[in-house]
Each structure stands twice: as structure tokens, then as C-alpha cells.
Coordinates of C-alpha atoms and ligand atoms in Angstrom, one line a residue:
X1 CA 25.9 -14.2 10.9
X2 CA 23.1 -12.8 13.5
X3 CA 19.4 -12.4 12.4
X4 CA 18.4 -8.8 12.6
X5 CA 15.3 -9.8 13.0
X6 CA 12.9 -12.6 14.7
X7 CA 11.4 -15.2 12.2
X8 CA 9.3 -17.0 14.8
X9 CA 6.5 -16.0 16.7
X10 CA 7.7 -15.0 20.7
X11 CA 5.5 -17.6 22.7
X12 CA 7.0 -15.9 25.8
X13 CA 5.0 -12.3 24.3
X14 CA 1.6 -14.2 23.4
X15 CA 1.1 -15.6 27.0
X16 CA 2.0 -11.8 28.3
X17 CA -0.9 -10.6 26.1
X18 CA -3.1 -13.1 26.8
X19 CA -3.1 -12.6 30.4
X20 CA -4.0 -9.1 29.5
X21 CA -6.6 -10.0 27.9
X22 CA -7.8 -11.5 30.8
X23 CA -7.7 -8.8 32.4
X24 CA -9.4 -6.5 30.3
X25 CA -12.1 -9.1 30.1
X26 CA -12.7 -8.4 33.9
X27 CA -12.7 -4.5 33.3
X28 CA -15.5 -5.1 30.6
X29 CA -17.3 -7.3 32.4
X30 CA -17.9 -5.0 35.3
X31 CA -18.4 -1.9 33.1
X32 CA -21.3 -4.1 31.6
X33 CA -22.6 -5.0 35.3
X34 CA -22.4 -1.0 36.0
X35 CA -24.4 -0.8 32.6
X36 CA -26.6 -3.3 33.2
X37 CA -26.1 -4.5 29.5
X38 CA -23.1 -6.0 27.1
X39 CA -20.5 -3.5 25.7
X40 CA -20.2 -3.1 21.8
X41 CA -17.0 -2.4 19.9
X42 CA -16.8 -1.7 16.3
X43 CA -13.4 -1.9 14.0
X44 CA -13.0 0.2 11.1
X45 CA -10.6 -0.6 8.6
X46 CA -9.3 1.0 6.1
X47 CA -6.8 0.6 3.0
X48 CA -5.2 -2.7 2.3
X49 CA -5.7 -6.7 2.9
X50 CA -2.9 -6.3 5.8
X51 CA -5.4 -3.7 7.5
X52 CA -8.3 -6.2 7.1
X53 CA -6.3 -9.2 8.4
X54 CA -4.8 -6.7 11.5
X55 CA -8.9 -5.8 11.9
X56 CA -9.7 -9.4 12.3
X57 CA -6.9 -10.0 15.1
X58 CA -8.3 -6.7 17.1
X59 CA -11.5 -8.0 16.4
X60 CA -10.3 -11.4 18.1
X61 CA -8.9 -9.8 20.9
X62 CA -12.2 -7.4 21.8
X63 CA -14.5 -10.4 21.5
X64 CA -12.2 -12.6 23.6
X65 CA -13.2 -9.4 26.2
X66 CA -16.0 -10.0 26.1
X67 CA -17.5 -7.1 23.8
X68 CA -20.3 -7.5 21.2
X69 CA -19.0 -6.7 17.9
X70 CA -20.5 -4.4 15.5
X71 CA -20.5 -2.5 12.7
X72 CA -21.8 0.6 14.2
X73 CA -19.9 3.1 15.6
X74 CA -22.0 4.6 18.1
X75 CA -20.2 1.6 20.1
X76 CA -18.9 1.4 23.1
X77 CA -15.3 1.0 22.1
X78 CA -14.5 2.4 18.4
X79 CA -11.0 1.4 16.9
X80 CA -9.9 2.8 13.4
X81 CA -7.4 1.1 12.0
X82 CA -5.9 3.7 9.4
X83 CA -3.9 3.8 5.8
X84 CA -1.9 6.5 4.8
X85 CA -1.0 5.3 1.4
X86 CA -2.8 7.9 0.0
X87 CA -3.6 11.3 1.5
X88 CA -7.5 11.1 0.5
X89 CA -7.8 8.1 3.3
X90 CA -6.1 10.7 6.0
X91 CA -8.9 13.3 5.3
X92 CA -11.7 10.3 5.8
X93 CA -10.5 9.4 9.2
X94 CA -10.1 13.2 10.5
X95 CA -14.1 13.4 9.4
X96 CA -14.8 10.3 10.7
X97 CA -13.5 11.2 14.2
X98 CA -15.3 14.5 14.5
X99 CA -18.4 12.6 14.6
X100 CA -17.3 10.0 16.6
X101 CA -16.4 13.0 19.3
X102 CA -20.4 13.7 19.3
X103 CA -21.7 10.2 19.9
X104 CA -18.7 10.2 22.6
X105 CA -20.7 12.9 24.5
X106 CA -23.1 10.8 24.8
X107 CA -22.0 8.0 25.8
X108 CA -19.6 8.2 28.9
X109 CA -18.6 4.5 28.4
X110 CA -16.8 5.4 25.0
X111 CA -13.8 5.3 24.2
X112 CA -11.8 5.8 21.0
X113 CA -8.5 4.2 19.2
X114 CA -6.5 4.7 16.4
X115 CA -4.1 2.5 14.9
X116 CA -2.7 1.4 11.6
X117 CA -0.4 3.4 9.0
X118 CA -1.5 6.6 9.3
X119 CA -0.1 6.6 13.3
X120 CA 3.0 5.5 12.6
X121 CA 3.8 9.5 11.2
X122 CA 4.4 12.3 13.6
X123 CA 2.6 15.1 11.9
X124 CA -0.2 13.0 12.5
X125 CA 0.6 12.0 16.0
X126 CA 1.1 15.5 16.3
X127 CA -2.5 16.7 15.1
X128 CA -4.5 14.0 17.0
X129 CA -2.8 15.7 20.3
X130 CA -3.4 18.7 19.5
X131 CA -6.8 18.9 17.9
X132 CA -8.6 15.4 18.7
X133 CA -8.2 15.1 22.4
X134 CA -11.1 12.8 22.8
X135 CA -9.0 10.1 21.3
X136 CA -7.9 7.4 24.1
X137 CA -5.3 5.5 22.9
X138 CA -3.1 6.1 20.0
X139 CA -0.6 2.6 18.7
X140 CA 1.3 2.0 15.7
X141 CA 1.7 -1.1 13.3
X142 CA 4.9 -2.1 15.2
X143 CA 2.6 -2.9 17.9
X144 CA -0.5 -4.2 17.3
X145 CA -0.1 -7.5 18.7
X146 CA 0.7 -5.3 22.1
X147 CA -3.1 -3.9 21.7
X148 CA -4.4 -6.0 24.8
X149 CA -1.8 -4.6 27.6
X150 CA -2.5 -0.8 25.5
X151 CA -6.2 -1.5 26.1
X152 CA -5.6 -2.3 30.1
X153 CA -3.6 0.7 30.3
X154 CA -6.4 2.9 28.7
X155 CA -8.8 1.6 30.4
X156 CA -6.7 2.3 34.1
X157 CA -5.9 6.2 32.7
X158 CA -8.1 9.1 31.6
X159 CA -5.1 10.8 29.7
X160 CA -4.6 10.2 25.9
X161 CA -2.2 6.9 25.4
X162 CA 0.4 7.3 22.6
X163 CA 2.5 4.1 21.9
X164 CA 4.0 4.2 18.4
X165 CA 7.4 2.2 17.6
X166 CA 9.1 3.0 14.7
X167 CA 10.3 -0.4 14.2
X168 CA 10.2 -4.2 15.4
X169 CA 12.0 -7.6 15.3
X170 CA 9.3 -9.2 16.9
X171 CA 6.6 -11.4 15.5
X172 CA 3.5 -12.2 18.0
X173 CA 1.0 -14.3 15.6
X174 CA -1.4 -16.4 17.8
X175 CA -3.6 -14.2 19.7
X176 CA -7.4 -14.7 19.1
X177 CA -8.8 -13.9 15.4
X178 CA -12.5 -13.3 14.2
X179 CA -12.2 -14.3 10.5
X180 CA -15.0 -11.9 8.6
X181 CA -15.7 -14.7 6.2
X182 CA -15.4 -18.6 7.6
X183 CA -14.2 -20.0 4.4
X184 CA -11.3 -17.6 3.3
X185 CA -8.7 -15.9 5.3
X186 CA -5.6 -13.6 4.6
X187 CA -2.5 -14.9 5.9
X188 CA 0.8 -12.9 6.6
X189 CA 3.9 -14.5 5.4
X190 CA 6.1 -11.5 5.2
X191 CA 6.3 -7.6 6.8
X192 CA 7.5 -4.5 5.5
X193 CA 9.2 -3.2 2.8
X194 CA 12.6 -2.5 1.5
X195 CA 11.9 -1.2 -2.0
X196 CA 11.4 2.4 -1.4
X197 CA 9.4 3.4 -4.2
X198 CA 9.7 7.1 -4.0
X199 CA 6.4 7.9 -4.1
X200 CA 5.3 5.5 -1.3
X201 CA 4.8 5.9 2.6
X202 CA 5.0 2.4 3.2
X203 CA 8.4 1.3 3.9
X204 CA 8.6 4.1 6.4
X205 CA 5.2 3.2 8.6
X206 CA 5.6 -0.6 7.9
X207 CA 9.7 -1.0 8.5
X208 CA 11.7 -3.3 6.7
X209 CA 10.8 -6.5 5.1
X210 CA 10.8 -9.7 7.8
X211 CA 9.5 -12.8 6.5
X212 CA 7.9 -15.2 8.7
X213 CA 9.3 -18.8 8.7
X214 CA 7.4 -21.5 6.4
X215 CA 6.6 -23.8 8.9
X216 CA 4.8 -21.3 11.5
X217 CA 3.1 -20.3 8.0
X218 CA 1.9 -24.1 7.0
X219 CA 0.9 -24.6 10.5
X220 CA -1.5 -21.7 10.6
X221 CA -2.8 -22.6 7.5
X222 CA -3.4 -26.2 8.6
X223 CA -5.3 -24.6 11.6
X224 CA -7.4 -22.4 9.5
X225 CA -8.4 -25.3 7.3
X226 CA -9.6 -27.5 10.1
X227 CA -11.6 -24.4 10.9
X228 CA -13.5 -24.9 7.4
X229 CA -11.4 -22.0 5.6
X230 CA -11.2 -23.1 1.6
X231 CA -8.6 -20.3 0.2
X232 CA -6.2 -18.3 1.5
X233 CA -4.5 -14.7 0.1
X234 CA -0.9 -14.8 1.3
X235 CA 0.3 -11.5 2.3
X236 CA 3.2 -9.5 1.5
X237 CA 4.4 -5.9 0.2
X238 CA 6.2 -7.8 -1.9
X239 CA 5.9 -11.9 -2.0
X240 CA 8.6 -12.8 -4.3
X241 CA 11.0 -11.7 -2.0
X242 CA 10.1 -13.6 0.5
X243 CA 12.6 -15.7 2.3
X244 CA 14.9 -13.8 2.4
X245 CA 16.1 -12.6 5.7
X246 CA 15.2 -16.7 6.4
X247 CA 18.2 -19.0 8.1
X248 CA 16.8 -21.3 5.5
X249 CA 16.6 -18.9 2.6
X250 CA 13.1 -20.4 1.6
X251 CA 12.0 -18.8 -1.7
X252 CA 8.4 -18.2 -2.6
X253 CA 8.2 -20.5 -4.9
X254 CA 9.0 -23.0 -2.5
X255 CA 6.8 -21.7 0.2
X256 CA 4.0 -22.3 -2.5
X257 CA 4.8 -25.7 -3.2
X258 CA 4.5 -26.4 0.4
X259 CA 1.2 -24.9 0.9
X260 CA 0.0 -26.6 -2.1
X261 CA 0.4 -29.8 -0.2
X262 CA -1.9 -29.0 2.6
X263 CA -5.3 -31.3 2.2
X264 CA -8.2 -29.6 2.4
X265 CA -6.7 -26.6 1.3
X266 CA -8.6 -25.7 -2.1
X267 CA -7.0 -22.2 -3.3
X268 CA -4.2 -20.4 -2.9
X269 CA -3.9 -16.7 -3.7
X270 CA -0.9 -14.0 -3.2
X271 CA -0.8 -10.3 -2.8
X272 CA 1.5 -8.1 -4.2
X273 CA 4.4 -9.5 -6.5
X274 CA 7.0 -7.4 -7.6
X275 CA 7.4 -7.3 -11.1
X276 CA 11.4 -7.5 -11.7
X277 CA 11.2 -10.5 -9.0
X278 CA 8.9 -12.4 -10.7
X279 CA 10.6 -14.9 -12.1
X280 CA 10.6 -18.0 -14.5
X281 CA 10.1 -20.3 -10.9
X282 CA 7.2 -18.4 -10.4
X283 CA 5.5 -19.5 -14.1
X284 CA 6.5 -22.9 -13.5
X285 CA 5.2 -22.9 -10.1
X286 CA 2.1 -21.5 -11.2
X287 CA 1.6 -23.9 -14.0
X288 CA 2.2 -26.7 -12.0
X289 CA 0.0 -26.2 -9.1
X290 CA -3.8 -26.8 -9.1
X291 CA -4.5 -24.4 -6.0
X292 CA -3.1 -21.6 -7.0
X293 CA -5.7 -19.2 -8.4
X294 CA -5.3 -17.5 -11.8
X295 CA -4.8 -14.1 -10.8
X296 CA -1.6 -12.5 -10.7
X297 CA -1.7 -8.3 -9.5
X298 CA 1.4 -7.2 -10.9
X299 CA 2.1 -3.0 -10.4
X300 CA 3.0 -1.1 -13.4
X301 CA 2.9 2.0 -11.6
X302 CA 3.7 3.9 -14.7
X303 CA 4.7 3.0 -18.5
X304 CA 7.2 5.4 -19.2
X305 CA 11.1 4.3 -18.2
X306 CA 11.8 7.7 -17.3
X307 CA 8.9 7.8 -14.3
X308 CA 9.6 4.9 -13.7
X309 CA 13.5 5.3 -13.1
X310 CA 12.2 8.6 -10.9
X311 CA 9.7 6.5 -9.2
X312 CA 12.6 4.0 -8.2
X313 CA 10.9 1.3 -9.7
X314 CA 13.4 -1.6 -10.6
X315 CA 12.6 -2.3 -13.9
X316 CA 11.7 -0.3 -17.5
X317 CA 8.7 -0.2 -20.0
X318 CA 10.3 -3.0 -22.0
X319 CA 11.3 -5.3 -19.3
X320 CA 7.6 -4.9 -17.9
X321 CA 6.1 -5.5 -21.4
X322 CA 8.5 -8.4 -22.0
X323 CA 7.3 -10.3 -18.2
X324 CA 3.7 -9.1 -18.8
X325 CA 3.4 -10.8 -22.3
X326 CA 5.3 -14.1 -21.3
X327 CA 2.8 -14.3 -18.7
X328 CA 0.3 -14.4 -21.3
X329 CA 2.0 -16.7 -23.6
X330 CA 2.8 -18.9 -20.9
X331 CA -0.1 -19.2 -18.2
X332 CA -3.4 -17.6 -21.0
X333 CA -5.9 -18.4 -18.7
X334 CA -4.4 -16.3 -15.8
X335 CA -6.0 -12.6 -15.2
X336 CA -3.5 -10.4 -14.8
X337 CA -4.3 -7.0 -12.9
X338 CA -2.3 -3.9 -12.4
X339 CA -2.0 -0.5 -9.9
X340 CA -1.1 2.6 -12.3
X341 CA -0.3 6.1 -10.8
X342 CA -0.7 9.2 -12.8
X343 CA 0.5 12.5 -12.1
X344 CA 3.9 11.9 -10.5
X345 CA 5.8 14.8 -10.1
X346 CA 7.7 15.5 -13.8
X347 CA 5.2 13.0 -15.6
X348 CA 4.2 15.0 -19.4
X349 CA 1.4 13.6 -21.7
X350 CA 4.2 12.1 -23.4
X351 CA 4.9 9.6 -20.7
X352 CA 1.0 9.1 -19.8
X353 CA 1.1 8.1 -23.5
X354 CA 3.6 5.1 -23.0
X355 CA 1.5 4.5 -19.9
X356 CA -1.2 4.0 -22.3
X357 CA 0.7 2.2 -24.7
X358 CA 1.2 -0.8 -22.1
X359 CA -2.2 -1.0 -21.1
X360 CA -2.8 -1.2 -24.5
X361 CA -0.5 -4.2 -25.7
X362 CA -1.2 -5.8 -22.1
X363 CA -4.8 -5.5 -21.8
X364 CA -4.9 -6.0 -18.2
X365 CA -8.2 -7.4 -16.9
X366 CA -8.4 -4.9 -14.3
X367 CA -6.5 -2.3 -12.7
X368 CA -6.5 0.5 -10.1
X369 CA -5.4 3.9 -10.9
X370 CA -4.5 6.1 -8.4
X371 CA -4.4 10.1 -8.9
X372 CA -0.5 10.4 -7.2
X373 CA -0.8 12.0 -3.4
X374 CA 2.1 13.6 -2.5
X375 CA 3.3 11.6 1.0
X376 CA 5.2 14.0 3.7
X377 CA 8.6 12.6 4.1
X378 CA 9.2 10.2 0.8
X379 CA 11.7 11.9 -2.1
X380 CA 9.2 12.4 -4.4
X381 CA 7.2 14.8 -2.0
X382 CA 10.4 17.3 -2.5
X383 CA 10.5 17.0 -6.1
X384 CA 10.5 20.2 -7.6
X385 CA 8.2 19.8 -10.8
X386 CA 4.5 18.7 -9.0
X387 CA 2.1 18.1 -11.8
X388 CA -1.2 20.9 -12.4
X389 CA -4.7 19.2 -10.7
X390 CA -6.1 20.3 -13.9
X391 CA -3.5 17.9 -16.2
X392 CA -3.6 14.9 -13.8
X393 CA -7.8 15.1 -13.7
X394 CA -7.8 14.7 -17.9
X395 CA -4.6 11.8 -18.0
X396 CA -6.4 10.2 -15.2
X397 CA -9.8 10.3 -17.4
X398 CA -7.8 9.0 -20.4
X399 CA -5.9 6.3 -18.6
X400 CA -9.5 5.0 -16.7
X401 CA -11.3 5.1 -19.5
X402 CA -9.1 2.7 -21.5
X403 CA -8.5 0.5 -19.1
X404 CA -12.1 -0.1 -18.3
X405 CA -12.3 -1.2 -22.0
X406 CA -9.9 -3.3 -22.0
X407 CA -11.5 -4.9 -18.1
X408 CA -14.6 -5.1 -20.4
X409 CA -12.9 -6.8 -23.6
X410 CA -10.8 -9.6 -21.2
X411 CA -13.9 -10.1 -19.3
X412 CA -16.3 -10.7 -22.2
X413 CA -13.7 -13.6 -23.7
X414 CA -14.8 -15.5 -20.9
X415 CA -18.7 -15.6 -22.1
X416 CA -20.6 -19.6 -22.0
X417 CA -17.9 -21.0 -19.9
X418 CA -17.8 -23.2 -16.7
X419 CA -16.0 -21.6 -14.0
X420 CA -15.5 -22.7 -10.4
X421 CA -17.0 -20.8 -8.1
X422 CA -16.7 -19.7 -4.8
X423 CA -19.5 -18.1 -3.1
X424 CA -19.2 -15.6 -0.5
X425 CA -22.5 -14.5 0.2
X426 CA -25.7 -13.0 -0.6
X427 CA -26.1 -10.6 -3.6
X428 CA -25.8 -6.8 -1.9
X429 CA -28.9 -5.8 -4.5
X430 CA -30.9 -9.1 -4.9
X431 CA -31.4 -11.6 -1.8
X432 CA -32.4 -14.3 -4.5
X433 CA -29.1 -14.3 -5.9
X434 CA -25.6 -15.3 -4.3
X435 CA -22.5 -13.9 -5.1
X436 CA -18.8 -15.7 -6.1
X437 CA -15.6 -15.5 -7.4
X438 CA -13.8 -17.2 -9.8
X439 CA -9.9 -18.3 -9.5
X440 CA -9.2 -15.3 -11.9
X441 CA -11.5 -13.3 -9.3
X442 CA -13.8 -12.0 -11.2
X443 CA -17.3 -12.1 -9.7
X444 CA -20.2 -14.0 -11.0
X445 CA -23.9 -13.3 -9.7
X446 CA -26.3 -16.6 -9.8
X447 CA -30.0 -17.8 -8.2
X448 CA -28.7 -19.8 -4.8
X449 CA -29.5 -19.5 -1.4
X450 CA -27.1 -19.1 2.0
X451 CA -26.8 -23.0 2.4
X452 CA -24.2 -22.3 -0.8
X453 CA -22.0 -19.9 1.0
X454 CA -18.1 -21.1 1.3
X455 CA -18.9 -24.0 -1.6
X456 CA -16.6 -23.7 -4.4
X457 CA -19.4 -24.6 -7.2
X458 CA -19.3 -24.9 -11.0
X459 CA -21.4 -22.2 -12.7
X460 CA -22.3 -21.5 -16.0
X461 CA -21.1 -17.6 -17.6
X462 CA -24.2 -16.7 -18.9
X463 CA -24.5 -12.7 -19.5
X464 CA -21.5 -10.6 -19.4
X465 CA -22.0 -7.1 -17.6
X466 CA -19.5 -5.3 -18.5
X467 CA -16.4 -6.1 -15.3
X468 CA -18.6 -9.6 -13.8
X469 CA -21.3 -11.9 -15.0
X470 CA -24.6 -13.6 -14.2
X471 CA -24.3 -17.2 -14.6
X472 CA -26.6 -20.5 -13.4
X473 CA -25.3 -23.2 -11.8
X474 CA -24.5 -26.1 -13.5
X475 CA -25.8 -29.9 -12.2
X476 CA -23.6 -32.5 -11.2
Ligands
5AD501 N1 0.0 8.5 -4.7 C1 -0.8 7.1 -5.3 N2 -1.3 6.1 -5.1 C2 0.0 5.5 -4.6 N3 0.1 4.0 -4.0 C3 1.6 4.3 -3.2 N4 1.7 5.6 -2.6 C4 0.8 6.0 -3.6 C5 0.9 7.8 -3.9 N5 2.1 8.1 -3.1 C6 -0.6 3.4 -4.5 C7 0.6 2.4 -6.0 C8 0.4 1.1 -4.7 C9 -0.8 1.1 -4.6 C10 -1.2 0.0 -3.6 O1 -1.1 2.1 -3.9 O2 -0.1 2.0 -7.0 O3 0.6 0.2 -5.8
SF4_502 FE1 5.5 1.0 -1.5 FE2 6.7 0.2 -3.8 FE3 7.2 -1.2 -1.6 FE4 5.0 -1.6 -3.1 S1 7.3 -1.7 -3.5 S2 5.2 -1.0 -0.7 S3 4.9 0.7 -3.6 S4 7.8 1.3 -1.6

């Protein structure tokens, strides 16, 4: 059978784009000479870990072209890497674009680009063209790798360039990258989603599911480890569907075992598994692993079988509970977190009670609770019985408070334990403390200095502060 998608990096495309980076470098250097200063670029990320990883790719390319990266949006090049999973993310981008326009009026060199999931929607493109003509470049999720080429075109023309593809068969992964953290990194193992949950826009904006070859993933992680990375987060919308389009049909647990063997790598995380695809082979794999972190993010979405069916989730309340309780029993020290949507069309308080019941029974270690957001083009958007905002608000608060109560209880259970903690940085509020992450994803703050950043150290969990701990280093 012919493969519909490439599973390996297209090395010719990589070479092409590298040559555009060189071209971009010449253009940026000329402009910098004229301006008598270095040019700055700011990449702003909205949304999920996939976008964060894509932003690292954009930053890498911009840095290679000679820009100095900054967090300040008053830069010479600003790119918004957008998210469209919920409408509030879109609204935020439109609001911020207005501010960028004001900056642009004072800086002739300034260029503005938009990319990411939002730009995959036709309505968005129309709106940008009509109401935000000062945007210089718009591209999508499928041609992110062609950014160097589009950048050069943008610099040579005065008109807005819009280049958004409906899909791609290509994987182009070896372009320069600037990692936000030297010690941890996301790694794309697959792209797209085939599940078509009726509320979700991801399958429309990220395209069909396609996996990368395991050897290429292992090779990428080996290089990251050689460069100082201790923890990787394997990224995919549906990681336990990994490998279905590969000639070798490598499964996700098989991939995990290959990655486990990489010397020097200390921690493996993954995001996100789909409940009904989480089989016993995964449980076995996690039980036998020394490196897979003790955290599973398992999106519930709703505890009502009736709503789950309307959401096109492929499990019932009972099946989810059976899996979650099995995970609790077989992997007792693994934290279970989830996503919950409140206010899906047709939902009633009876359905919310079912959701509350699942939260109560599973005692999630944490949960992201979202108000349903109507996404144009998804089946749920045209369902007749959209729920009144006032009801949603009350239900949301009830779900959130139970979630928080459970999270606090679960966190409190860890008191006085000694945990391995990867130190991620200086504490945001108190410079005498550092902040680190336990294997189960709980944050711990403790006295230490910047020299510890990137190390895995033992910390005694002394004071539980609700969702996080204050602790102290354990010597020896
Ligand atoms: N409205 C609200 N939440 C949504 N999510 C996805 N689509 C929507 C939507 N239309 C949530 C789901 C998913 C998480 C990433 O975002 O809970 O797991
Ligand atoms: Fe969206 Fe469902 Fe795919 Fe997750 S599994 S990305 S919620 S369609």
C-alpha cells in the first residue's frame, strides 16, 4: 500500500529552507547596517505545547538570520503563533494586533507576522485582510517549515503575504531551533488528529494524523541529550495512536522503550493520550520504566455517557472510570490529571452531576476546566440546544471547586516525602528560592541558587501550599 504521508524528514526541503535563511541573513544584516543597530524579534506563543515547540523553531530561524530575540513586543519583527481551540484565544490576538499597529507607526522597520492554528481558518484570514492590513505575513501550521522562504518574500514585497495550506504530506524537522530551556525539550512524535471530537477544531487546523519514524525521533532526542537535555516531552494530539501510519507500525509503548535506552536521558513525559487507546501495554510499559514520569494527563471532557457520545468521544463514563481506577491501582504513585469541558450543547445539570461523580471517584491530581467554546465549522457549533451562559457559570464553579478540593487532597498526601526534583529556574516571587518539578508534575520551591538549574536533586516536601510544596534540599 502506498503511504499517504511522508514519515521521514525531507532533506531537500531542509536544504532549500537553509538557503533562504542565508538570504534572510543578508537582508537583516543590510537593514541593521542602515539602522546602525541590531534588529530585534519577538515570538509570542498562544496555546499548547505543540505551539511552544513551533515557536522554538521560529526563534531558531530568526536568530540564525541575525535577529536578537526579545520578549518585548516593540520589536522589529513580531510573530504571533496563535491558538484557536477556544474563542478567547482568538479575541486576545485581535486585541493585541491593535497594539502592534500602534508600535508599527513609530518603527518603519517593523514587520508583523501571524501563524499557528488560527490562521488555518478562512474566516480569520478574511478578517485579517479586511481589518488588519498592517500585518505583513500570514502562514499556517502545515507550512511552518517554509517560514525562511516566506520571510524573504515578505522582505522583498510591500503587500501582505498570505500562504496557508489545507494539509501537507511533508515532515521537515531539521531546521535551526532555539530552546527555551537548556535542560528540557518538547519533541514532536506525530502531527494532526483523526478523532474528530465534535467540539474540537484541531482536526481541521492541524490535519490528519501522521507519525514520525521512530529512528528519527530517537536521533533527535540523542542530539538533545548531547546538548544537555535531561527531560523530553513527547508531543502529539493522540500519542497512543502513534505509529498507525508507519510502515513498521511501531506502537507508542515500543517507541517509549526505544527512547528509554537513550543514555543520559533521565525523564520522559508525553502529552496527550486518548483514554480508550490507553491499553494494558502502556500500563506495563510505565511500570517497567525508570524514566517515564509519574504523570498521565487523561482528558475526560465529560462524565456523562450521553454527552460523551454527542462529543464523539469513544468511551463511556463506566469505561473511563474502569481505566482510571485501574491506573490508580496498578500505578499508585502516578498523578492523574484531566481536561473537562462544561456547557457542551445539550448538557443539563444531570450530566454535570455525572462529571462531578467521576471527579469524586477518580480524585484527579489536577484538572483543566474549560467553558465550552463554539468553534465555527465543528459539528457541535450547529447543534441546536446551546446552553445558557448563566447555567454554565454556576456549573463551572461547582466543577472547579470539586476539582480544586481533590487536587489539594492529593497534593497533601505527598507531605514529608523525599522527591526527585528537576530544578527549572529561580522562583518568580522570591529570588532566594528555586522552582522545580517532581516526576508527577507537582511544583516544589526550595532555597537554592541558579547553579542548580537543570539538575535533578532530592528535596524533602515540607509544607503543602495547596497545589505545590515548599521544601528543602536533602544532602547526600
Ligand atoms: N471548547 C472548550 N474546550 C475545548 N477544548 C477543545 N476544544 C474545546 C472547545 N471547543 C479543550 C479540551 C481539550 C483541551 C486541549 O481543550 O478539553 O482536551
Ligand atoms: Fe481535539 Fe478530540 Fe483530537 Fe483531542 S482527540 S485534538 S479533543 S479532536
